[in-house]
Amino acid sequence: MNVPAFRNHVNRLEALSTERDRLAREVEVLKSRQNIPGPPIGSPPQGDWSETKRRKAELSREIRANASTARLGLRIEPVNGHLERSTADWVRYQIEAEPYWFQKIEVLPGLYTPGWDDPALVKLPYFGLPDDLTGKRVLDIGCAEGFFSFEAERRGAREVIGIDSFPDSVRRFNITRAARQSNATAFLMNVYDLEPKRLGTFDLVLFYGVFYHLKHPQYALERIRSICTGDLLFQTHMYEEPAVKGIPWARFYPHGMMSGSHNELFDPTVFWLFNSACCLAMLDHVGFTGLKIISTDPNPFVVSARSPETAPGFPPDQTEAPWC
């Protein structure tokens, strides 16, 4: 290499090093302002895992310690004179007997579940749910207590099915369903179990707030693709790293992560945080088309997509049951 070429090479390396340092400083400033989880760039990964690993082990010990008195499902004590109680009183009793509610849902006029999350306020305006779902067959993945299932039904969906992997969520869904006289149905099912033989196909699939909880997110998208013959609405938490902007990128949390406004809470069920480019690339990889970001920072990140082979959603053929 001649001298001028060598000098140019050195200058390029110095420029790259300067730019790398600038980006690293910018990332740290952004993290301090936005409370983005994660260690400083260049810090050893194990330093970030040790605390979450300890928290997970501690939580596991607590669950095992209570296993002898735990029940799968909540026992609600009988009420004297329940046949003389009004429907509203009975619904209120059922709701108050539950020790935990995630979603705030109106079950009767003026009566709400005591959920700490208010999806009507913080999610519904951004999540892209169409105003008119007349005649649509809708699947709500990770339905929790059913806010979006019931909202889809209210907007005209002909059939709504919710799935959730937590028995307690399905039980609370059924309390709300009965109170609202809803026709929506919830099943205890994992996203990996989706296939046309089990639940049929759907005009609209709602995939809100589940992606980052999955150990196998790409496989989950493949299963969703198999039952979606219309539109998909996809929402997940994000981790946009400025140093890799525009490059598909994700960060793995092997033992869960600290969350909350001050990183004071531990969530052992978060495994992945993706940037927007990675979400789009993964959806494209499994075959979804028409990808469009319809909401992003500072609001929730939401993508709309479409199946390449569109067809009306149909229930499963019950002469071809999954066990046949």
mmCIF file of C-alpha atoms in Angstrom:
data_model
loop_
_atom_site.group_PDB
_atom_site.id
_atom_site.type_symbol
_atom_site.label_atom_id
_atom_site.label_comp_id
_atom_site.label_asym_id
_atom_site.label_seq_id
_atom_site.Cartn_x
_atom_site.Cartn_y
_atom_site.Cartn_z
ATOM 1 C CA MET A 1 0.000 0.000 0.000
ATOM 2 C CA ASN A 2 1.456 3.384 -0.983
ATOM 3 C CA VAL A 3 1.752 6.237 1.519
ATOM 4 C CA PRO A 4 -1.303 8.287 0.401
ATOM 5 C CA ALA A 5 -3.495 5.182 0.390
ATOM 6 C CA PHE A 6 -2.210 4.201 3.832
ATOM 7 C CA ARG A 7 -2.973 7.675 5.189
ATOM 8 C CA ASN A 8 -6.478 7.541 3.724
ATOM 9 C CA HIS A 9 -7.010 4.154 5.368
ATOM 10 C CA VAL A 10 -5.847 5.495 8.741
ATOM 11 C CA ASN A 11 -8.089 8.547 8.378
ATOM 12 C CA ARG A 12 -11.113 6.339 7.672
ATOM 13 C CA LEU A 13 -10.374 4.207 10.740
ATOM 14 C CA GLU A 14 -10.054 7.302 12.911
ATOM 15 C CA ALA A 15 -13.339 8.661 11.543
ATOM 16 C CA LEU A 16 -15.101 5.364 12.228
ATOM 17 C CA SER A 17 -13.715 5.296 15.764
ATOM 18 C CA THR A 18 -14.886 8.866 16.385
ATOM 19 C CA GLU A 19 -18.340 8.097 15.000
ATOM 20 C CA ARG A 20 -18.574 4.958 17.160
ATOM 21 C CA ASP A 21 -17.737 6.955 20.290
ATOM 22 C CA ARG A 22 -20.264 9.634 19.339
ATOM 23 C CA LEU A 23 -23.007 7.055 18.841
ATOM 24 C CA ALA A 24 -22.167 5.405 22.148
ATOM 25 C CA ARG A 25 -22.504 8.740 23.950
ATOM 26 C CA GLU A 26 -25.762 9.454 22.129
ATOM 27 C CA VAL A 27 -27.169 6.075 23.136
ATOM 28 C CA GLU A 28 -26.320 6.677 26.796
ATOM 29 C CA VAL A 29 -28.037 10.077 26.707
ATOM 30 C CA LEU A 30 -31.137 8.541 25.105
ATOM 31 C CA LYS A 31 -31.223 5.766 27.696
ATOM 32 C CA SER A 32 -30.962 8.219 30.559
ATOM 33 C CA ARG A 33 -33.851 10.262 29.138
ATOM 34 C CA GLN A 34 -36.141 7.428 28.067
ATOM 35 C CA ASN A 35 -35.294 4.807 30.702
ATOM 36 C CA ILE A 36 -34.459 2.230 28.026
ATOM 37 C CA PRO A 37 -33.547 -1.055 29.752
ATOM 38 C CA GLY A 38 -30.097 -2.499 29.346
ATOM 39 C CA PRO A 39 -26.462 -2.023 30.334
ATOM 40 C CA PRO A 40 -24.099 0.602 28.883
ATOM 41 C CA ILE A 41 -22.524 -0.304 25.561
ATOM 42 C CA GLY A 42 -19.433 -2.415 26.107
ATOM 43 C CA SER A 43 -20.366 -3.638 29.595
ATOM 44 C CA PRO A 44 -20.063 -7.409 30.151
ATOM 45 C CA PRO A 45 -23.370 -9.255 29.563
ATOM 46 C CA GLN A 46 -23.114 -11.326 32.744
ATOM 47 C CA GLY A 47 -23.215 -8.128 34.793
ATOM 48 C CA ASP A 48 -26.748 -7.563 33.528
ATOM 49 C CA TRP A 49 -27.898 -11.168 33.982
ATOM 50 C CA SER A 50 -26.846 -11.791 37.559
ATOM 51 C CA GLU A 51 -29.577 -9.703 39.210
ATOM 52 C CA THR A 52 -32.400 -11.007 36.998
ATOM 53 C CA LYS A 53 -31.134 -14.562 37.470
ATOM 54 C CA ARG A 54 -31.222 -14.084 41.240
ATOM 55 C CA ARG A 55 -34.714 -12.568 41.106
ATOM 56 C CA LYS A 56 -36.009 -15.447 38.990
ATOM 57 C CA ALA A 57 -34.599 -18.045 41.410
ATOM 58 C CA GLU A 58 -36.137 -16.165 44.346
ATOM 59 C CA LEU A 59 -39.534 -16.007 42.647
ATOM 60 C CA SER A 60 -39.353 -19.703 41.819
ATOM 61 C CA ARG A 61 -38.638 -20.551 45.487
ATOM 62 C CA GLU A 62 -41.663 -18.505 46.587
ATOM 63 C CA ILE A 63 -43.940 -20.327 44.134
ATOM 64 C CA ARG A 64 -42.681 -23.730 45.288
ATOM 65 C CA ALA A 65 -43.077 -22.751 48.933
ATOM 66 C CA ASN A 66 -46.754 -21.976 48.345
ATOM 67 C CA ALA A 67 -47.394 -24.984 46.112
ATOM 68 C CA SER A 68 -48.962 -27.089 48.856
ATOM 69 C CA THR A 69 -51.779 -24.582 49.383
ATOM 70 C CA ALA A 70 -52.079 -23.294 45.809
ATOM 71 C CA ARG A 71 -55.002 -24.188 43.568
ATOM 72 C CA LEU A 72 -55.302 -24.151 39.797
ATOM 73 C CA GLY A 73 -58.230 -21.797 39.716
ATOM 74 C CA LEU A 74 -59.729 -19.627 42.415
ATOM 75 C CA ARG A 75 -62.302 -21.002 44.833
ATOM 76 C CA ILE A 76 -65.162 -18.560 45.286
ATOM 77 C CA GLU A 77 -67.081 -19.111 48.486
ATOM 78 C CA PRO A 78 -70.864 -19.631 48.127
ATOM 79 C CA VAL A 79 -73.073 -16.694 49.040
ATOM 80 C CA ASN A 80 -76.109 -17.094 51.268
ATOM 81 C CA GLY A 81 -79.309 -16.151 49.500
ATOM 82 C CA HIS A 82 -77.628 -15.882 46.120
ATOM 83 C CA LEU A 83 -80.924 -16.612 44.322
ATOM 84 C CA GLU A 84 -82.389 -13.435 45.807
ATOM 85 C CA ARG A 85 -79.456 -11.276 44.749
ATOM 86 C CA SER A 86 -79.655 -9.070 41.694
ATOM 87 C CA THR A 87 -77.562 -9.893 38.637
ATOM 88 C CA ALA A 88 -75.475 -6.778 39.241
ATOM 89 C CA ASP A 89 -74.734 -7.848 42.832
ATOM 90 C CA TRP A 90 -73.688 -11.304 41.684
ATOM 91 C CA VAL A 91 -71.395 -9.919 38.971
ATOM 92 C CA ARG A 92 -69.833 -7.503 41.450
ATOM 93 C CA TYR A 93 -69.241 -10.340 43.895
ATOM 94 C CA GLN A 94 -67.510 -12.430 41.210
ATOM 95 C CA ILE A 95 -65.258 -9.533 40.219
ATOM 96 C CA GLU A 96 -64.322 -8.626 43.783
ATOM 97 C CA ALA A 97 -63.488 -12.260 44.573
ATOM 98 C CA GLU A 98 -60.652 -12.178 42.035
ATOM 99 C CA PRO A 99 -57.351 -11.118 43.655
ATOM 100 C CA TYR A 100 -55.931 -9.744 40.385
ATOM 101 C CA TRP A 101 -57.198 -8.024 37.252
ATOM 102 C CA PHE A 102 -54.968 -6.894 34.396
ATOM 103 C CA GLN A 103 -57.433 -5.040 32.161
ATOM 104 C CA LYS A 104 -59.965 -2.408 33.133
ATOM 105 C CA ILE A 105 -63.204 -3.444 31.374
ATOM 106 C CA GLU A 106 -66.754 -2.182 31.721
ATOM 107 C CA VAL A 107 -68.786 -5.299 32.523
ATOM 108 C CA LEU A 108 -72.076 -3.580 33.373
ATOM 109 C CA PRO A 109 -73.036 0.075 32.913
ATOM 110 C CA GLY A 110 -70.793 1.951 35.320
ATOM 111 C CA LEU A 111 -69.183 -1.203 36.757
ATOM 112 C CA TYR A 112 -65.554 -1.830 35.786
ATOM 113 C CA THR A 113 -63.084 -4.540 36.605
ATOM 114 C CA PRO A 114 -60.275 -3.126 38.797
ATOM 115 C CA GLY A 115 -57.543 -3.702 36.219
ATOM 116 C CA TRP A 116 -54.358 -1.664 36.521
ATOM 117 C CA ASP A 117 -54.130 -1.361 32.716
ATOM 118 C CA ASP A 118 -56.711 0.842 30.976
ATOM 119 C CA PRO A 119 -56.611 -0.321 27.324
ATOM 120 C CA ALA A 120 -59.426 2.013 26.278
ATOM 121 C CA LEU A 121 -57.158 4.925 27.142
ATOM 122 C CA VAL A 122 -53.586 3.792 26.457
ATOM 123 C CA LYS A 123 -53.993 1.178 23.709
ATOM 124 C CA LEU A 124 -57.214 1.361 21.722
ATOM 125 C CA PRO A 125 -56.447 4.764 20.120
ATOM 126 C CA TYR A 126 -53.156 3.432 18.708
ATOM 127 C CA PHE A 127 -53.641 -0.288 18.023
ATOM 128 C CA GLY A 128 -55.389 0.084 14.672
ATOM 129 C CA LEU A 129 -58.578 -1.860 15.391
ATOM 130 C CA PRO A 130 -60.956 -1.109 12.483
ATOM 131 C CA ASP A 131 -64.153 0.737 13.331
ATOM 132 C CA ASP A 132 -66.242 -1.690 11.276
ATOM 133 C CA LEU A 133 -65.663 -5.432 11.655
ATOM 134 C CA THR A 134 -69.030 -6.500 10.351
ATOM 135 C CA GLY A 135 -69.015 -10.172 9.358
ATOM 136 C CA LYS A 136 -65.360 -10.724 10.313
ATOM 137 C CA ARG A 137 -63.970 -13.754 12.111
ATOM 138 C CA VAL A 138 -61.444 -12.443 14.664
ATOM 139 C CA LEU A 139 -58.728 -14.110 16.746
ATOM 140 C CA ASP A 140 -57.382 -12.326 19.847
ATOM 141 C CA ILE A 141 -54.013 -13.860 20.830
ATOM 142 C CA GLY A 142 -53.118 -13.266 24.483
ATOM 143 C CA CYS A 143 -56.666 -12.103 25.157
ATOM 144 C CA ALA A 144 -56.231 -11.681 28.955
ATOM 145 C CA GLU A 145 -59.636 -10.711 30.344
ATOM 146 C CA GLY A 146 -60.948 -9.975 26.859
ATOM 147 C CA PHE A 147 -60.970 -6.217 26.306
ATOM 148 C CA PHE A 148 -60.109 -6.412 22.604
ATOM 149 C CA SER A 149 -62.258 -9.510 22.075
ATOM 150 C CA PHE A 150 -65.332 -7.714 23.380
ATOM 151 C CA GLU A 151 -64.432 -4.542 21.491
ATOM 152 C CA ALA A 152 -64.141 -6.486 18.228
ATOM 153 C CA GLU A 153 -67.539 -8.024 18.901
ATOM 154 C CA ARG A 154 -69.005 -4.597 19.615
ATOM 155 C CA ARG A 155 -67.705 -3.435 16.239
ATOM 156 C CA GLY A 156 -69.639 -6.104 14.408
ATOM 157 C CA ALA A 157 -67.419 -9.208 14.246
ATOM 158 C CA ARG A 158 -69.529 -12.298 13.560
ATOM 159 C CA GLU A 159 -67.283 -14.536 15.676
ATOM 160 C CA VAL A 160 -64.505 -13.739 18.143
ATOM 161 C CA ILE A 161 -62.137 -16.260 19.663
ATOM 162 C CA GLY A 162 -59.553 -15.407 22.287
ATOM 163 C CA ILE A 163 -56.656 -17.593 23.386
ATOM 164 C CA ASP A 164 -54.446 -17.247 26.432
ATOM 165 C CA SER A 165 -51.875 -19.507 28.081
ATOM 166 C CA PHE A 166 -52.894 -18.552 31.653
ATOM 167 C CA PRO A 167 -55.871 -20.418 33.200
ATOM 168 C CA ASP A 168 -56.631 -17.469 35.486
ATOM 169 C CA SER A 169 -56.972 -15.151 32.482
ATOM 170 C CA VAL A 170 -59.478 -17.472 30.829
ATOM 171 C CA ARG A 171 -61.478 -17.718 34.070
ATOM 172 C CA ARG A 172 -61.668 -13.912 34.373
ATOM 173 C CA PHE A 173 -62.539 -13.691 30.656
ATOM 174 C CA ASN A 174 -65.519 -15.962 31.319
ATOM 175 C CA ILE A 175 -66.705 -13.819 34.238
ATOM 176 C CA THR A 176 -66.650 -10.755 32.006
ATOM 177 C CA ARG A 177 -68.169 -12.640 29.090
ATOM 178 C CA ALA A 178 -71.152 -13.770 31.160
ATOM 179 C CA ALA A 179 -71.725 -10.304 32.618
ATOM 180 C CA ARG A 180 -71.664 -8.684 29.172
ATOM 181 C CA GLN A 181 -73.772 -11.477 27.623
ATOM 182 C CA SER A 182 -71.048 -11.812 25.020
ATOM 183 C CA ASN A 183 -70.701 -14.554 22.423
ATOM 184 C CA ALA A 184 -66.897 -14.292 22.373
ATOM 185 C CA THR A 185 -65.126 -17.490 23.430
ATOM 186 C CA ALA A 186 -61.773 -17.956 25.171
ATOM 187 C CA PHE A 187 -59.620 -21.082 25.006
ATOM 188 C CA LEU A 188 -56.640 -22.092 27.112
ATOM 189 C CA MET A 189 -54.137 -22.400 24.287
ATOM 190 C CA ASN A 190 -50.567 -21.508 23.382
ATOM 191 C CA VAL A 191 -49.782 -19.523 20.238
ATOM 192 C CA TYR A 192 -47.554 -22.411 19.085
ATOM 193 C CA ASP A 193 -50.646 -24.661 18.940
ATOM 194 C CA LEU A 194 -52.415 -22.587 16.291
ATOM 195 C CA GLU A 195 -53.374 -24.455 13.146
ATOM 196 C CA PRO A 196 -56.425 -24.392 10.842
ATOM 197 C CA LYS A 197 -57.610 -27.817 12.064
ATOM 198 C CA ARG A 198 -57.960 -26.547 15.620
ATOM 199 C CA LEU A 199 -59.562 -23.124 15.295
ATOM 200 C CA GLY A 200 -60.042 -22.567 11.575
ATOM 201 C CA THR A 201 -58.890 -19.410 9.782
ATOM 202 C CA PHE A 202 -59.472 -15.736 10.526
ATOM 203 C CA ASP A 203 -60.189 -12.500 8.689
ATOM 204 C CA LEU A 204 -58.367 -10.529 11.396
ATOM 205 C CA VAL A 205 -55.752 -11.609 13.933
ATOM 206 C CA LEU A 206 -54.922 -9.385 16.912
ATOM 207 C CA PHE A 207 -51.415 -10.059 18.195
ATOM 208 C CA TYR A 208 -51.008 -7.480 20.940
ATOM 209 C CA GLY A 209 -48.484 -7.547 23.777
ATOM 210 C CA VAL A 210 -47.297 -11.136 23.365
ATOM 211 C CA PHE A 211 -44.284 -11.159 21.037
ATOM 212 C CA TYR A 212 -41.653 -10.183 23.616
ATOM 213 C CA HIS A 213 -42.891 -12.902 25.987
ATOM 214 C CA LEU A 214 -42.070 -15.715 23.535
ATOM 215 C CA LYS A 215 -38.992 -17.932 23.600
ATOM 216 C CA HIS A 216 -39.632 -18.859 19.955
ATOM 217 C CA PRO A 217 -41.027 -15.719 18.307
ATOM 218 C CA GLN A 218 -40.308 -16.693 14.702
ATOM 219 C CA TYR A 219 -42.095 -20.020 15.083
ATOM 220 C CA ALA A 220 -45.061 -18.185 16.612
ATOM 221 C CA LEU A 221 -45.296 -15.978 13.523
ATOM 222 C CA GLU A 222 -45.287 -19.085 11.327
ATOM 223 C CA ARG A 223 -48.218 -20.532 13.264
ATOM 224 C CA ILE A 224 -50.102 -17.225 13.051
ATOM 225 C CA ARG A 225 -49.445 -17.088 9.323
ATOM 226 C CA SER A 226 -51.065 -20.533 8.971
ATOM 227 C CA ILE A 227 -54.425 -19.354 10.347
ATOM 228 C CA CYS A 228 -54.492 -15.741 9.112
ATOM 229 C CA THR A 229 -56.217 -15.381 5.736
ATOM 230 C CA GLY A 230 -56.799 -11.661 6.085
ATOM 231 C CA ASP A 231 -55.188 -8.950 8.205
ATOM 232 C CA LEU A 232 -52.789 -9.004 11.145
ATOM 233 C CA LEU A 233 -52.385 -6.276 13.736
ATOM 234 C CA PHE A 234 -49.058 -6.716 15.542
ATOM 235 C CA GLN A 235 -47.892 -4.852 18.644
ATOM 236 C CA THR A 236 -44.789 -5.314 20.774
ATOM 237 C CA HIS A 237 -42.447 -3.448 23.085
ATOM 238 C CA MET A 238 -39.402 -2.048 21.293
ATOM 239 C CA TYR A 239 -35.717 -1.487 21.854
ATOM 240 C CA GLU A 240 -34.435 0.891 19.197
ATOM 241 C CA GLU A 241 -30.628 0.955 19.302
ATOM 242 C CA PRO A 242 -29.404 4.039 17.377
ATOM 243 C CA ALA A 243 -26.091 2.373 16.523
ATOM 244 C CA VAL A 244 -27.905 -0.240 14.385
ATOM 245 C CA LYS A 245 -30.750 1.881 13.044
ATOM 246 C CA GLY A 246 -32.352 0.262 10.018
ATOM 247 C CA ILE A 247 -30.651 -3.109 10.640
ATOM 248 C CA PRO A 248 -32.776 -6.035 11.910
ATOM 249 C CA TRP A 249 -31.607 -6.413 15.505
ATOM 250 C CA ALA A 250 -32.878 -7.873 18.790
ATOM 251 C CA ARG A 251 -31.691 -8.222 22.345
ATOM 252 C CA PHE A 252 -32.195 -11.461 24.283
ATOM 253 C CA TYR A 253 -32.986 -11.540 28.018
ATOM 254 C CA PRO A 254 -32.171 -15.068 29.239
ATOM 255 C CA HIS A 255 -33.747 -14.674 32.693
ATOM 256 C CA GLY A 256 -36.346 -11.947 32.184
ATOM 257 C CA MET A 257 -35.792 -8.260 32.780
ATOM 258 C CA MET A 258 -36.334 -5.433 35.209
ATOM 259 C CA SER A 259 -39.176 -3.126 34.223
ATOM 260 C CA GLY A 260 -41.333 -0.365 35.619
ATOM 261 C CA SER A 261 -40.791 3.380 35.499
ATOM 262 C CA HIS A 262 -37.718 3.028 37.730
ATOM 263 C CA ASN A 263 -36.700 -0.562 36.912
ATOM 264 C CA GLU A 264 -38.208 -1.603 40.240
ATOM 265 C CA LEU A 265 -40.251 -4.561 38.920
ATOM 266 C CA PHE A 266 -39.045 -7.946 37.743
ATOM 267 C CA ASP A 267 -40.737 -9.710 34.834
ATOM 268 C CA PRO A 268 -39.399 -13.234 34.267
ATOM 269 C CA THR A 269 -41.505 -13.680 31.116
ATOM 270 C CA VAL A 270 -39.766 -11.163 28.829
ATOM 271 C CA PHE A 271 -37.199 -12.808 26.571
ATOM 272 C CA TRP A 272 -36.771 -10.572 23.512
ATOM 273 C CA LEU A 273 -36.868 -6.894 22.660
ATOM 274 C CA PHE A 274 -36.675 -6.097 18.937
ATOM 275 C CA ASN A 275 -36.110 -2.986 16.922
ATOM 276 C CA SER A 276 -38.643 -1.993 14.280
ATOM 277 C CA ALA A 277 -36.489 -3.208 11.381
ATOM 278 C CA CYS A 278 -36.311 -6.680 12.939
ATOM 279 C CA CYS A 279 -40.085 -6.886 13.468
ATOM 280 C CA LEU A 280 -40.720 -5.966 9.839
ATOM 281 C CA ALA A 281 -38.082 -8.418 8.611
ATOM 282 C CA MET A 282 -39.537 -11.298 10.650
ATOM 283 C CA LEU A 283 -43.069 -10.602 9.439
ATOM 284 C CA ASP A 284 -41.805 -10.438 5.864
ATOM 285 C CA HIS A 285 -39.839 -13.662 6.309
ATOM 286 C CA VAL A 286 -42.957 -15.710 7.129
ATOM 287 C CA GLY A 287 -44.835 -14.255 4.159
ATOM 288 C CA PHE A 288 -46.905 -11.328 5.393
ATOM 289 C CA THR A 289 -47.292 -8.490 2.875
ATOM 290 C CA GLY A 290 -48.333 -4.837 2.923
ATOM 291 C CA LEU A 291 -46.322 -4.161 6.071
ATOM 292 C CA LYS A 292 -47.065 -0.734 7.504
ATOM 293 C CA ILE A 293 -46.067 0.875 10.791
ATOM 294 C CA ILE A 294 -49.248 2.563 12.019
ATOM 295 C CA SER A 295 -47.981 3.682 15.425
ATOM 296 C CA THR A 296 -44.553 4.180 16.931
ATOM 297 C CA ASP A 297 -42.585 6.015 19.650
ATOM 298 C CA PRO A 298 -43.662 7.689 21.889
ATOM 299 C CA ASN A 299 -46.901 5.713 21.421
ATOM 300 C CA PRO A 300 -47.039 1.886 21.287
ATOM 301 C CA PHE A 301 -45.331 0.276 18.277
ATOM 302 C CA VAL A 302 -47.975 -1.278 15.996
ATOM 303 C CA VAL A 303 -47.687 -2.835 12.533
ATOM 304 C CA SER A 304 -50.471 -3.824 10.151
ATOM 305 C CA ALA A 305 -49.861 -6.659 7.684
ATOM 306 C CA ARG A 306 -51.812 -8.871 5.313
ATOM 307 C CA SER A 307 -51.806 -12.485 4.260
ATOM 308 C CA PRO A 308 -50.683 -12.931 0.624
ATOM 309 C CA GLU A 309 -53.512 -15.425 0.000
ATOM 310 C CA THR A 310 -56.638 -13.675 1.235
ATOM 311 C CA ALA A 311 -59.847 -15.601 1.808
ATOM 312 C CA PRO A 312 -62.811 -15.384 4.180
ATOM 313 C CA GLY A 313 -62.163 -16.801 7.641
ATOM 314 C CA PHE A 314 -63.875 -20.119 8.322
ATOM 315 C CA PRO A 315 -64.377 -22.209 11.470
ATOM 316 C CA PRO A 316 -62.680 -25.608 11.618
ATOM 317 C CA ASP A 317 -64.240 -28.626 9.954
ATOM 318 C CA GLN A 318 -65.356 -30.646 12.965
ATOM 319 C CA THR A 319 -65.335 -33.840 10.911
ATOM 320 C CA GLU A 320 -61.556 -33.327 10.681
ATOM 321 C CA ALA A 321 -60.724 -32.935 14.355
ATOM 322 C CA PRO A 322 -57.046 -32.390 15.258
ATOM 323 C CA TRP A 323 -56.756 -35.830 16.887
ATOM 324 C CA CYS A 324 -57.972 -37.689 13.799
#
